[in-house]
Structure formats: structure tokens, C-alpha cells
Short mmCIF file of C-alpha atoms and ligand atoms in Angstrom, two decimals:
data_model
loop_
_atom_site.label_atom_id
_atom_site.label_comp_id
_atom_site.label_asym_id
_atom_site.label_seq_id
_atom_site.Cartn_x
_atom_site.Cartn_y
_atom_site.Cartn_z
CA MET A 1 50.49 6.33 -53.63
CA VAL A 2 52.09 3.10 -52.29
CA ARG A 3 51.18 2.51 -49.04
CA ARG A 4 53.77 -0.07 -46.65
CA LEU A 5 52.99 -2.11 -44.21
CA LEU A 6 55.95 -2.96 -41.48
CA VAL A 7 55.05 -6.11 -39.61
CA ILE A 8 57.52 -7.16 -36.56
CA GLY A 9 58.35 -10.66 -36.38
CA GLY A 10 58.42 -13.32 -38.97
CA ASP A 11 56.63 -16.19 -37.54
CA ALA A 12 53.38 -17.59 -37.16
CA ALA A 13 51.58 -14.14 -36.84
CA GLY A 14 53.60 -11.59 -37.90
CA MET A 15 53.59 -13.86 -41.57
CA GLY A 16 50.22 -14.96 -41.23
CA ALA A 17 49.09 -11.54 -41.28
CA ALA A 18 51.79 -10.37 -44.16
CA THR A 19 50.21 -13.14 -46.44
CA GLN A 20 46.56 -12.62 -45.80
CA ALA A 21 47.01 -8.92 -46.13
CA ARG A 22 48.73 -9.65 -49.57
CA ARG A 23 46.09 -11.55 -50.75
CA LEU A 24 43.58 -8.35 -50.44
CA ASP A 25 45.50 -5.97 -51.69
CA PRO A 26 47.99 -6.46 -54.33
CA ASP A 27 49.57 -3.31 -54.43
CA LEU A 28 50.38 -2.74 -50.92
CA GLU A 29 54.00 -2.58 -50.04
CA ILE A 30 54.83 -5.06 -47.26
CA VAL A 31 57.99 -5.36 -45.20
CA VAL A 32 58.61 -7.92 -42.54
CA ALA A 33 61.40 -7.61 -40.18
CA GLU A 34 62.56 -10.36 -38.04
CA ARG A 35 65.49 -10.83 -35.49
CA GLY A 36 65.95 -14.25 -36.21
CA ARG A 37 67.29 -16.22 -38.69
CA PHE A 38 64.26 -18.20 -39.97
CA THR A 39 61.09 -17.27 -40.68
CA SER A 40 57.52 -18.89 -40.99
CA TYR A 41 58.58 -22.05 -38.73
CA SER A 42 56.85 -24.30 -36.46
CA ALA A 43 58.37 -24.21 -32.62
CA CYS A 44 55.67 -26.70 -31.85
CA GLY A 45 57.75 -29.02 -33.70
CA ILE A 46 60.60 -28.30 -31.57
CA PRO A 47 60.07 -31.20 -29.12
CA TYR A 48 59.78 -33.93 -32.20
CA LEU A 49 63.18 -32.45 -33.38
CA VAL A 50 64.80 -32.84 -30.03
CA GLY A 51 63.37 -36.49 -29.52
CA GLY A 52 64.13 -37.71 -33.23
CA ASP A 53 60.77 -37.80 -35.07
CA VAL A 54 61.71 -34.87 -37.49
CA SER A 55 65.06 -34.98 -39.00
CA SER A 56 66.53 -31.77 -39.42
CA VAL A 57 65.75 -28.13 -37.86
CA GLU A 58 64.73 -26.91 -41.68
CA ASP A 59 61.85 -29.17 -41.84
CA LEU A 60 60.27 -26.69 -39.30
CA VAL A 61 60.44 -24.07 -41.68
CA VAL A 62 57.48 -23.67 -43.29
CA LYS A 63 58.83 -20.98 -45.94
CA THR A 64 61.82 -19.31 -46.28
CA PRO A 65 62.17 -15.70 -46.59
CA ALA A 66 63.18 -16.50 -50.42
CA GLU A 67 60.06 -18.38 -50.81
CA LEU A 68 57.98 -15.43 -49.23
CA ARG A 69 59.68 -12.89 -51.57
CA ALA A 70 59.07 -14.83 -54.50
CA GLN A 71 55.44 -16.23 -53.91
CA HIS A 72 54.07 -13.57 -51.76
CA ARG A 73 55.93 -10.27 -52.76
CA ILE A 74 56.90 -9.71 -49.14
CA ASP A 75 60.24 -8.12 -48.58
CA VAL A 76 61.17 -10.21 -46.08
CA ARG A 77 64.42 -9.37 -43.96
CA PRO A 78 65.60 -11.78 -41.27
CA GLY A 79 68.49 -10.44 -39.27
CA HIS A 80 66.48 -7.34 -38.50
CA GLU A 81 65.36 -6.22 -35.12
CA VAL A 82 62.77 -2.94 -34.87
CA VAL A 83 63.79 -1.50 -31.85
CA ALA A 84 62.14 1.71 -31.82
CA VAL A 85 58.85 2.84 -33.08
CA ASP A 86 57.92 6.20 -33.45
CA LEU A 87 53.87 6.50 -33.80
CA ASP A 88 53.82 10.18 -34.27
CA ARG A 89 56.35 10.06 -36.73
CA ARG A 90 55.55 6.67 -38.57
CA GLN A 91 58.45 5.02 -38.44
CA ALA A 92 60.48 2.58 -36.85
CA GLU A 93 64.18 1.85 -35.95
CA LEU A 94 65.97 -1.35 -37.23
CA ARG A 95 68.49 -2.79 -36.35
CA ASP A 96 70.63 -5.11 -38.67
CA VAL A 97 71.72 -7.26 -36.19
CA GLU A 98 74.66 -8.86 -37.76
CA ARG A 99 76.10 -5.50 -39.66
CA GLU A 100 75.42 -3.77 -36.21
CA ARG A 101 73.52 -1.00 -38.18
CA THR A 102 70.67 0.82 -37.67
CA MET A 103 68.35 2.50 -40.41
CA ARG A 104 64.65 4.38 -40.02
CA LEU A 105 62.03 2.70 -42.14
CA PRO A 106 58.66 5.20 -42.41
CA PHE A 107 55.08 2.98 -42.30
CA ASP A 108 51.58 3.69 -42.72
CA GLN A 109 50.36 0.54 -41.15
CA LEU A 110 52.06 -1.52 -38.26
CA MET A 111 51.71 -4.79 -37.47
CA PHE A 112 53.00 -6.41 -34.12
CA GLY A 113 54.11 -10.03 -34.30
CA THR A 114 56.34 -10.27 -32.17
CA GLY A 115 55.28 -13.58 -30.01
CA ALA A 116 56.71 -14.22 -26.66
CA ARG A 117 59.66 -15.50 -24.43
CA PRO A 118 59.95 -18.59 -22.12
CA ALA A 119 59.71 -17.35 -18.67
CA ARG A 120 63.27 -17.07 -16.74
CA PRO A 121 62.62 -15.89 -12.99
CA ASP A 122 65.49 -14.25 -11.42
CA LEU A 123 67.08 -17.25 -9.30
CA PRO A 124 70.92 -17.83 -9.18
CA GLY A 125 72.86 -18.92 -12.58
CA ILE A 126 69.91 -18.69 -14.81
CA ASP A 127 71.62 -17.43 -17.29
CA GLU A 128 73.98 -20.25 -17.52
CA PRO A 129 74.75 -22.29 -21.05
CA TRP A 130 72.95 -25.28 -19.96
CA VAL A 131 69.98 -23.86 -19.16
CA HIS A 132 67.52 -23.36 -21.72
CA GLY A 133 64.62 -21.84 -22.70
CA VAL A 134 62.46 -23.16 -25.87
CA GLN A 135 61.02 -20.62 -28.03
CA THR A 136 62.86 -20.12 -31.82
CA LEU A 137 63.89 -22.73 -33.84
CA GLU A 138 67.49 -21.22 -32.97
CA ASP A 139 66.46 -22.80 -29.15
CA GLY A 140 65.90 -25.99 -31.18
CA THR A 141 68.69 -26.08 -32.54
CA ARG A 142 70.92 -25.40 -29.66
CA LEU A 143 68.72 -27.93 -27.79
CA LEU A 144 68.90 -30.56 -30.50
CA ASP A 145 72.93 -30.47 -30.44
CA ALA A 146 72.86 -30.50 -26.39
CA ALA A 147 70.60 -33.97 -26.49
CA GLU A 148 72.94 -35.97 -29.16
CA SER A 149 75.73 -34.80 -27.18
CA SER A 150 77.65 -37.99 -25.30
CA SER A 151 78.03 -36.01 -22.37
CA CYS A 152 74.06 -35.13 -21.65
CA ARG A 153 72.97 -37.85 -19.37
CA ASP A 154 70.86 -36.27 -16.65
CA VAL A 155 68.51 -34.04 -17.94
CA ILE A 156 66.25 -31.07 -15.38
CA ILE A 157 62.97 -30.20 -16.73
CA VAL A 158 61.26 -27.33 -14.46
CA GLY A 159 58.17 -26.76 -14.93
CA ALA A 160 55.27 -29.13 -15.67
CA GLY A 161 53.31 -27.45 -18.52
CA TYR A 162 52.82 -28.69 -21.66
CA ILE A 163 56.14 -27.53 -23.20
CA GLY A 164 57.72 -29.09 -20.28
CA LEU A 165 56.04 -32.69 -20.40
CA GLU A 166 57.03 -32.75 -24.29
CA MET A 167 60.74 -31.75 -23.81
CA ALA A 168 60.61 -34.40 -20.66
CA GLU A 169 60.15 -36.82 -23.37
CA ALA A 170 61.91 -35.93 -26.11
CA PHE A 171 65.24 -35.79 -23.60
CA HIS A 172 63.67 -39.26 -22.24
CA ARG A 173 63.93 -41.03 -25.82
CA ARG A 174 67.19 -39.96 -26.55
CA GLY A 175 68.28 -41.74 -23.50
CA SER A 176 68.96 -39.30 -20.37
CA ARG A 177 67.68 -39.71 -17.43
CA VAL A 178 65.04 -36.93 -17.05
CA THR A 179 63.24 -35.32 -13.59
CA LEU A 180 60.50 -33.17 -13.96
CA VAL A 181 60.85 -30.73 -10.79
CA GLU A 182 57.30 -28.64 -10.31
CA ALA A 183 56.30 -26.30 -7.81
CA SER A 184 52.93 -26.86 -7.23
CA ASP A 185 51.63 -30.10 -6.85
CA HIS A 186 50.05 -30.93 -9.99
CA VAL A 187 51.24 -31.82 -13.43
CA MET A 188 49.69 -28.99 -16.04
CA GLY A 189 48.21 -27.80 -13.00
CA ARG A 190 47.38 -24.41 -15.13
CA THR A 191 45.01 -26.45 -17.78
CA LEU A 192 43.82 -29.61 -16.16
CA ASP A 193 42.13 -30.48 -12.64
CA PRO A 194 44.33 -32.18 -10.45
CA ASP A 195 42.74 -35.59 -11.22
CA LEU A 196 43.30 -35.78 -14.71
CA GLY A 197 46.99 -34.24 -14.06
CA ALA A 198 47.64 -36.95 -11.44
CA ARG A 199 47.02 -39.50 -14.61
CA VAL A 200 49.55 -37.37 -16.75
CA ALA A 201 51.97 -37.98 -13.70
CA ALA A 202 51.30 -41.57 -13.59
CA ALA A 203 51.85 -41.91 -17.45
CA LEU A 204 55.40 -39.86 -16.99
CA GLU A 205 56.29 -41.88 -14.33
CA ARG A 206 55.40 -45.35 -16.37
CA LEU A 207 58.10 -44.21 -18.67
CA GLY A 208 60.94 -43.49 -16.21
CA VAL A 209 61.04 -40.03 -15.73
CA GLU A 210 61.48 -39.10 -12.19
CA VAL A 211 58.20 -36.60 -10.82
CA ARG A 212 59.28 -33.99 -8.22
CA LEU A 213 56.33 -32.42 -7.29
CA GLY A 214 56.09 -29.56 -4.76
CA GLU A 215 59.23 -28.84 -5.08
CA ARG A 216 61.04 -25.39 -6.10
CA VAL A 217 64.19 -24.69 -8.11
CA GLU A 218 65.67 -22.04 -5.90
CA ALA A 219 69.21 -21.71 -8.22
CA PHE A 220 71.32 -23.51 -10.68
CA GLU A 221 75.09 -23.88 -10.22
CA GLY A 222 78.21 -25.95 -11.25
CA GLY A 223 76.53 -28.52 -13.19
CA ARG A 224 73.44 -29.25 -10.80
CA VAL A 225 70.08 -27.56 -10.09
CA ILE A 226 68.88 -26.60 -6.32
CA THR A 227 66.26 -27.26 -4.83
CA ALA A 228 64.18 -26.71 -1.26
CA GLY A 229 64.89 -30.91 -1.37
CA GLY A 230 68.47 -30.84 -2.42
CA ALA A 231 70.87 -30.82 -5.08
CA LEU A 232 69.88 -32.70 -8.54
CA PRO A 233 73.07 -33.27 -11.01
CA ALA A 234 71.74 -31.72 -14.56
CA ASP A 235 73.94 -31.84 -17.55
CA VAL A 236 70.91 -30.10 -19.11
CA VAL A 237 68.24 -27.96 -17.98
CA VAL A 238 65.24 -27.17 -19.85
CA LEU A 239 62.82 -24.18 -18.59
CA GLY A 240 59.18 -25.13 -19.01
CA LEU A 241 57.93 -22.00 -16.77
CA GLY A 242 55.41 -20.48 -19.38
CA VAL A 243 56.00 -17.38 -21.64
CA GLU A 244 55.99 -13.62 -20.89
CA PRO A 245 54.48 -11.77 -24.07
CA ASN A 246 57.04 -9.26 -25.88
CA GLY A 247 54.53 -6.54 -25.26
CA GLU A 248 57.80 -3.86 -24.49
CA LEU A 249 58.51 -2.60 -28.00
CA ALA A 250 54.48 -1.70 -28.28
CA ALA A 251 54.41 -0.38 -24.87
CA ASP A 252 57.13 1.90 -25.24
CA ALA A 253 55.63 3.34 -28.40
CA GLY A 254 52.59 4.59 -26.06
CA ILE A 255 50.42 1.38 -27.28
CA GLU A 256 47.89 0.21 -23.88
CA LEU A 257 48.79 -3.08 -22.56
CA GLY A 258 46.27 -5.58 -21.28
CA VAL A 259 46.25 -8.80 -19.71
CA ARG A 260 50.04 -10.49 -18.21
CA GLY A 261 51.62 -7.46 -20.56
CA ALA A 262 50.26 -8.85 -23.71
CA ILE A 263 49.17 -6.04 -26.11
CA GLN A 264 45.58 -5.05 -25.71
CA VAL A 265 43.79 -5.28 -28.73
CA ASP A 266 40.09 -5.21 -29.69
CA ARG A 267 37.91 -7.81 -31.96
CA ARG A 268 39.68 -6.49 -35.25
CA GLN A 269 43.18 -7.18 -33.44
CA ARG A 270 43.49 -3.68 -33.31
CA THR A 271 45.84 -1.95 -30.64
CA SER A 272 44.52 1.36 -28.89
CA ALA A 273 46.63 3.16 -31.59
CA GLU A 274 45.50 4.03 -35.35
CA GLY A 275 46.33 1.63 -38.05
CA VAL A 276 48.58 -0.73 -35.26
CA TYR A 277 47.01 -4.14 -35.13
CA ALA A 278 48.39 -7.06 -33.12
CA ALA A 279 48.38 -11.14 -33.15
CA GLY A 280 49.30 -14.19 -31.72
CA ASP A 281 51.51 -14.85 -28.64
CA CYS A 282 52.35 -11.00 -28.02
CA ALA A 283 48.29 -10.18 -28.21
CA ASP A 284 45.78 -10.59 -25.23
CA THR A 285 42.42 -12.26 -26.57
CA PHE A 286 39.13 -12.64 -25.13
CA ASP A 287 37.78 -15.91 -23.15
CA THR A 288 34.26 -16.88 -24.92
CA ILE A 289 33.34 -19.21 -21.72
CA ALA A 290 34.25 -16.61 -18.86
CA LEU A 291 33.34 -13.69 -20.41
CA ARG A 292 37.03 -12.24 -19.52
CA ARG A 293 40.00 -10.69 -21.44
CA ILE A 294 42.59 -13.59 -21.00
CA TYR A 295 46.40 -14.68 -22.42
CA VAL A 296 46.33 -17.69 -24.52
CA ALA A 297 49.84 -18.53 -26.09
CA LEU A 298 48.96 -21.08 -28.95
CA GLY A 299 49.73 -21.43 -32.41
CA THR A 300 46.22 -22.04 -33.42
CA VAL A 301 45.22 -19.04 -31.65
CA ALA A 302 48.12 -16.58 -33.55
CA ASN A 303 47.51 -17.99 -36.83
CA ARG A 304 43.18 -17.32 -36.37
CA THR A 305 43.95 -13.98 -34.90
CA ALA A 306 46.73 -13.56 -37.70
CA ARG A 307 44.52 -13.64 -40.47
CA VAL A 308 41.90 -11.53 -39.01
CA ALA A 309 44.66 -8.89 -38.70
CA GLY A 310 45.89 -9.41 -42.39
CA ILE A 311 41.88 -9.15 -43.57
CA ASN A 312 41.83 -5.75 -41.83
CA LEU A 313 45.32 -4.56 -43.03
CA GLY A 314 45.05 -5.37 -46.68
CA GLY A 315 41.51 -3.68 -46.36
CA GLY A 316 38.48 -6.29 -45.70
CA TYR A 317 36.47 -6.62 -42.74
CA ALA A 318 36.89 -9.30 -40.10
CA THR A 319 36.61 -10.27 -36.45
CA PHE A 320 37.88 -12.58 -33.99
CA PRO A 321 35.57 -13.50 -31.65
CA GLY A 322 37.71 -15.10 -29.14
CA VAL A 323 38.75 -18.92 -27.54
CA VAL A 324 37.38 -21.18 -25.35
CA GLY A 325 41.20 -22.34 -24.90
CA THR A 326 41.50 -25.65 -27.01
CA ALA A 327 44.75 -27.87 -26.56
CA VAL A 328 46.11 -31.13 -27.03
CA THR A 329 49.78 -33.24 -26.31
CA LYS A 330 51.09 -36.43 -25.80
CA ILE A 331 53.43 -38.24 -23.45
CA CYS A 332 54.47 -41.22 -25.64
CA GLU A 333 51.38 -43.24 -25.83
CA THR A 334 49.19 -41.08 -23.29
CA GLU A 335 47.30 -38.45 -25.12
CA VAL A 336 45.93 -35.37 -23.72
CA GLY A 337 43.23 -32.26 -24.31
CA ARG A 338 41.43 -29.99 -22.46
CA THR A 339 38.94 -27.21 -23.61
CA GLY A 340 37.40 -24.43 -21.94
CA LEU A 341 36.97 -24.23 -18.28
CA THR A 342 38.52 -26.31 -15.58
CA GLU A 343 36.80 -27.18 -12.43
CA ARG A 344 38.72 -24.39 -10.40
CA ASP A 345 38.35 -21.65 -13.68
CA ALA A 346 34.23 -22.59 -13.42
CA ALA A 347 34.43 -21.58 -9.96
CA SER A 348 36.80 -18.29 -9.92
CA ALA A 349 34.41 -17.30 -12.94
CA GLY A 350 31.54 -17.71 -10.67
CA PHE A 351 29.51 -20.67 -12.43
CA GLU A 352 27.94 -23.09 -10.14
CA ALA A 353 29.13 -26.17 -11.93
CA VAL A 354 28.73 -29.92 -11.44
CA THR A 355 31.40 -32.02 -12.92
CA VAL A 356 31.33 -35.90 -14.09
CA SER A 357 33.92 -38.38 -14.77
CA ILE A 358 33.49 -41.78 -17.16
CA GLU A 359 36.08 -44.24 -17.95
CA SER A 360 35.76 -45.64 -21.50
CA THR A 361 37.90 -46.89 -24.44
CA VAL A 362 39.11 -44.94 -27.46
CA ARG A 363 37.56 -48.56 -29.52
CA ALA A 364 35.38 -50.20 -29.14
CA GLY A 365 35.71 -52.75 -26.20
CA TYR A 366 36.64 -56.04 -27.89
CA PHE A 367 38.64 -54.38 -30.56
CA PRO A 368 42.67 -54.45 -30.58
CA GLY A 369 44.26 -51.14 -29.24
CA ALA A 370 40.93 -50.35 -27.35
CA GLU A 371 43.07 -48.20 -24.86
CA SER A 372 41.47 -46.81 -21.37
CA VAL A 373 40.44 -43.18 -21.57
CA THR A 374 39.07 -40.81 -18.70
CA VAL A 375 36.62 -37.88 -19.74
CA LYS A 376 35.91 -35.34 -17.50
CA LEU A 377 33.14 -32.84 -18.44
CA VAL A 378 32.45 -29.22 -16.51
CA VAL A 379 28.39 -28.23 -16.56
CA GLU A 380 26.54 -25.77 -15.70
CA ARG A 381 24.01 -26.29 -13.01
CA GLY A 382 20.52 -25.93 -14.10
CA THR A 383 21.07 -24.76 -17.45
CA GLY A 384 22.93 -28.27 -18.82
CA ARG A 385 25.70 -25.78 -20.39
CA LEU A 386 28.89 -27.04 -21.06
CA LEU A 387 31.84 -24.79 -19.54
CA GLY A 388 34.36 -27.63 -20.04
CA GLY A 389 36.34 -31.02 -20.99
CA GLN A 390 39.41 -32.81 -20.54
CA LEU A 391 40.52 -36.31 -21.21
CA VAL A 392 43.39 -38.31 -21.05
CA GLY A 393 43.99 -41.67 -22.21
CA GLY A 394 45.60 -44.10 -25.09
CA PRO A 395 45.96 -43.61 -28.78
CA GLY A 396 43.43 -42.13 -30.47
CA ALA A 397 41.59 -40.08 -27.24
CA ALA A 398 42.84 -36.73 -27.73
CA LYS A 399 41.29 -35.39 -31.28
CA ARG A 400 38.42 -35.93 -29.13
CA ILE A 401 38.32 -32.62 -27.53
CA ASP A 402 36.97 -31.16 -30.63
CA VAL A 403 34.21 -32.24 -30.35
CA LEU A 404 33.67 -30.67 -27.06
CA ALA A 405 35.33 -27.27 -28.39
CA THR A 406 32.82 -27.45 -31.27
CA ALA A 407 30.14 -27.47 -28.58
CA LEU A 408 31.34 -25.02 -26.36
CA TYR A 409 31.18 -22.96 -29.41
CA ALA A 410 27.81 -23.26 -30.28
CA GLY A 411 27.02 -22.76 -26.22
CA LEU A 412 25.42 -26.98 -26.62
CA THR A 413 23.87 -28.26 -23.64
CA VAL A 414 24.74 -31.79 -22.71
CA ASN A 415 21.40 -32.76 -23.39
CA ASP A 416 22.60 -31.44 -27.21
CA LEU A 417 25.89 -33.19 -26.93
CA VAL A 418 23.95 -36.73 -26.01
CA ASN A 419 21.93 -35.87 -29.56
CA VAL A 420 24.72 -35.09 -31.74
CA ASP A 421 24.96 -37.61 -34.56
CA LEU A 422 28.34 -38.86 -34.31
CA SER A 423 30.09 -41.78 -35.49
CA TYR A 424 30.67 -45.01 -34.61
CA ALA A 425 32.76 -48.13 -36.19
CA PRO A 426 34.83 -51.04 -33.93
CA PRO A 427 37.86 -49.73 -34.94
CA PHE A 428 37.21 -45.91 -33.94
CA SER A 429 34.63 -45.62 -30.78
CA PRO A 430 32.26 -47.80 -28.56
CA VAL A 431 29.08 -47.00 -29.70
CA TRP A 432 28.39 -44.36 -27.16
CA ASP A 433 31.67 -42.20 -28.34
CA PRO A 434 33.35 -41.20 -24.76
CA VAL A 435 32.96 -37.65 -24.74
CA GLN A 436 28.87 -38.48 -25.57
CA ALA A 437 28.85 -41.34 -22.61
CA ALA A 438 30.01 -38.60 -20.10
CA ALA A 439 27.52 -36.02 -21.45
CA ARG A 440 24.89 -38.92 -20.67
CA LYS A 441 26.34 -39.06 -17.41
CA ALA A 442 26.54 -35.50 -16.65
CA LEU A 443 22.05 -35.08 -17.64
CA GLY A 444 21.87 -37.64 -14.96
CA ALA A 445 23.82 -35.39 -12.47
CA ILE A 446 22.28 -31.87 -13.41
C1 LIG B 1 58.15 -26.15 -27.46
C2 LIG B 1 57.13 -25.67 -27.75
C3 LIG B 1 55.62 -26.47 -28.46
C4 LIG B 1 54.63 -25.51 -29.14
N1 LIG B 1 53.69 -26.56 -29.19
C5 LIG B 1 52.51 -26.25 -29.65
C6 LIG B 1 50.93 -27.37 -30.16
O1 LIG B 1 51.40 -28.44 -30.40
N2 LIG B 1 50.00 -26.58 -29.94
C7 LIG B 1 49.97 -24.57 -30.21
O2 LIG B 1 48.54 -24.64 -30.71
N3 LIG B 1 51.06 -24.04 -30.05
C8 LIG B 1 51.96 -24.84 -29.78
N4 LIG B 1 53.18 -24.19 -29.23
C9 LIG B 1 52.76 -22.23 -28.96
C10 LIG B 1 52.92 -21.76 -30.43
O3 LIG B 1 54.61 -22.20 -30.96
C11 LIG B 1 53.20 -20.27 -30.37
O4 LIG B 1 51.88 -19.93 -29.90
C12 LIG B 1 53.30 -20.01 -31.69
O5 LIG B 1 54.72 -19.73 -32.30
C13 LIG B 1 53.09 -17.81 -31.95
O6 LIG B 1 53.36 -17.46 -32.83
P1 LIG B 1 53.53 -15.59 -33.23
O7 LIG B 1 54.00 -15.81 -34.41
O8 LIG B 1 52.63 -15.11 -32.26
O9 LIG B 1 54.90 -16.05 -32.05
P2 LIG B 1 56.35 -16.45 -32.36
O10 LIG B 1 56.47 -17.95 -32.74
O11 LIG B 1 57.14 -16.48 -30.94
O12 LIG B 1 57.33 -15.41 -33.04
C14 LIG B 1 57.59 -13.72 -33.20
C15 LIG B 1 58.60 -14.09 -34.04
O13 LIG B 1 59.03 -12.49 -33.76
C16 LIG B 1 60.56 -12.01 -33.84
N5 LIG B 1 60.58 -10.38 -33.15
C17 LIG B 1 60.30 -10.72 -31.52
N6 LIG B 1 60.69 -9.39 -31.08
C18 LIG B 1 60.73 -9.04 -32.82
C19 LIG B 1 61.38 -7.45 -33.02
N7 LIG B 1 61.52 -6.39 -32.16
N8 LIG B 1 62.09 -7.27 -33.99
C20 LIG B 1 62.12 -8.31 -35.16
N9 LIG B 1 61.79 -9.90 -34.54
C21 LIG B 1 61.30 -9.77 -33.58
C22 LIG B 1 60.88 -13.33 -33.15
O14 LIG B 1 62.03 -13.73 -32.80
C23 LIG B 1 60.25 -14.27 -33.45
O15 LIG B 1 60.60 -15.02 -34.27
C24 LIG B 1 54.20 -24.40 -28.91
C25 LIG B 1 55.43 -23.74 -28.55
C26 LIG B 1 56.59 -24.07 -28.40
C27 LIG B 1 57.75 -23.20 -27.96
#
């Protein structure tokens, strides 16, 4: 008898799991319900669409529903929202968004790839049409229209996480006056230590973005953003306050939730219900350094957890070890990378840590384009084990974080890192690569 896999959500996690399951099981019937118009798209590309690097929203679609049907024999249904799941009867209720009608669909296995939504605190005026979240390509289209409109002069970005910063650059490039309002005293405060965050704030100010730290937004009214410090004119507001996992549908079906309301999964991406899996931004994951469950909403994690879920759904066996929390971004020419624990994370996880910072260059000092880079390492006192790293620097800096991520994955000490046989030529790095120079300094400090 043919078994049916129903996948809820048609982006990175949902489609990643569906295509992976298909590779293993050619006979499985696979249905993907996606409430939006687009499937298999790159939300990560939205800031570059709005900023003008990417020319059309279609360029951000990796595979259309028609391609997925033809190439993978997956029954992809855009414009279909799953509104309820009955685990006892093994059936879901699907709503055809356009025709406003519902139908029941039986399933044998179920996969949640429902993602996340931008956090929208309960503030007066937050639902005004000029106050935008950024998550789906529909959001991207609305933001592009706003950026291209001649009335888009003053843009307020609320929240200084990486999405807020990328959107600040995008609107700046369109010629808008951009103000970034952040309640805490730091830029990228959840992912960088304040000393590195200060370098990012300085890069934004050099660009011409007004950075207002320690200022809380209280309301949005009549083309103005009201903060504790006064009223700021705003034609467009972009919310960059982080995301909340879409776990409610699973919770209503009786599935257990974990960290921050994300769906709790085990190492095989199984939820608490038999035959039901979850991956991507709707699910929690495991921090392999702090050894605790965490919530990380990143495309890298969505793709890797989806692969594991898909293998298991297709009848294979795979496990996901967890993450160290590696991410990169850029603000014009300034590149940022982070991995593992910050100084503050290390303290809260109970580590006795030493930190070191060095200044170096992304190329040999005499070579054209030898922009500066700051590297900070967080190292366990005594053992010398690397716990985390952050860097901020000119073009060529960011992807060096992957060396540190690999070191974290392998559990290397700074002594190991000093001895890793990294490459060198003047156009690429100084003879001691900045991450190795930082490891040398850490070796002295511990
Ligand atoms: C502006 C921006 C920039 C980013 N940049 C980066 C980056 O540079 N690097 C990085 O690693 N990550 C980045 N990310 C994060 C990355 O895009 C997400 O982690 C990734 O998209 C998560 O994939 P997902 O499939 O889990 O969730 P989503 O992409 O949110 O997809 C979930 C899908 O499920 C659908 N859905 C939800 N509920 C239902 C339902 N009940 N029925 C049917 N369909 C439903 C939604 O419509 C949505 O299409 C960025 C995100 C944004 C918004």
C-alpha cells in the first residue's frame, strides 16, 4: 500500500525534507502544503533584493512548484494552509487560501516545516501597513515596492539584529534616510560581545545610518515612531526584533514544545508524536558547546536538520549532532562573523573563560586591500579549548569564522589551532592568518 507523507511548509525545511525523502523512497506519496505563493525560496536574499543587488523576486526562488512536481514527483500545493492536525485519525485539515474552502487529507507520516514569524510586540500601531516584518517573499515584494516608491524618505529600523542591519543597508542604498533604534546599549547584542558590537555600530554610522541605542520604541502613529526619546518621522518601519517559531499548530495537535515555544525534537528530528518530524525555524536544536537545548533560526540549520528529517522519513537513519551557532553578515564593506559562545554566554553556561582580541589585516600588510580585522576568541581556562570566536573586518574577513566553527566542531584547543596547516599567500592573508594569530595570543593568556 502507498504511504503518504504530508509536509507542512514549502521552504528550506519542508522542501529539503521532502526532496531528501524522495531520494530514499521512490514509492512514497509526498504532498507539500504551503500557504504562500512561493516555494523553495531564499528569504536570506530579501535584503539584497530590496537593496538592488538582486533584480527580481523570482531570482530568489530556487525551485517552483511545477519544477518540484516534474523533477521530484512531489505534489506541491501553494496557497494551501494546514489549519488543524488530528493525530488520532491521522488526518490534516487543509484550507485553500484563495477559494476559501477546506478539505481533509489523511497521512501516514507528517513533517512540520512551518518556520517562524517576525516578532511583533504588542505596541500601539504595530499593525499599520507601513510597519513591516521580513520573513516571506511576499514581505520581500512589499518591502521592494516601498523602497522603490518616491515617498520612501525616512526609514526606521527597529532592532539591531543582523536582519535589521541588512535592511538598514538596503534602504540606505536606495537613498532613504535610515535610523536604527535599539532598546539595548549594543548592536547585535544577542550574538556579539559589546566590544565587537561597537565596531559594527561605528560601521553603520560611517555609512550615514543614525544609530540610536538604549532607546525603546513605544508606538507607531501617523507616520511617526514614538520612542522614549521623542518622535521620529517614518515613511517605512522595518521590524528586526527577532523571530518566534510557528509551533502553535503542533502544540494544538498535542505535540510537545521546547525552548522558546519551538517544537521539541530529538537527534533524528522526531517530535513527541509517532511518525511526526520537525526541522528548521519551527524546531529547537542542541548547543554542542553549552550542552543545552537552544533555538536558532538560520537557513544553514534549516537545511541540515531538514536533510536529517528527510532521510529518516524516507526509511534511512540519520542524526543531527547540533550546532555551535555560526553566522556571517556584512554592512557594506564591513564583514561580521561569529561562532560558539560569547563571553557572556560562556559565563552563563558555567565556563571559566579567558578572552583575547587581536588586530590584524585580511591580506599581507603591504598588499593592496589589506583592510583591518579584529578577532576575538573565548577560550576555556586551563584546558585551552576554544569556546567561541567573533570577528569584524574588511572584505575577506567574514568567512574566516568557518575555521573557528570547524575547530569548535572538532573540540580543538587553541594549541591545536596554532598548529593547523592553514594556507597563505599575500593576496589572501598575512603569514599568520588572523584566526591563528588570535590563537597564539590566547595560548599565552591561558
Ligand atoms: C531577511 C532574512 C535574511 C536571512 N539571512 C540569512 C542568512 O544570511 N543566513 C542564514 O543562515 N539564514 C538567514 N535567514 C534565516 C533563514 O531564511 C531561515 O532560517 C530559513 O528560511 C528557515 O527555513 P524554514 O523552512 O524553517 O522556515 P521558513 O523559511 O519560514 O518557511 C516556512 C514556510 O512554512 C509556511 N507555513 C507556515 N505555516 C504553515 C501552515 N500552517 N500551512 C502551510 N504552510 C505554512 C510559510 O508560509 C513558509 O513559507 C534570513 C532570514 C530572513 C527573514
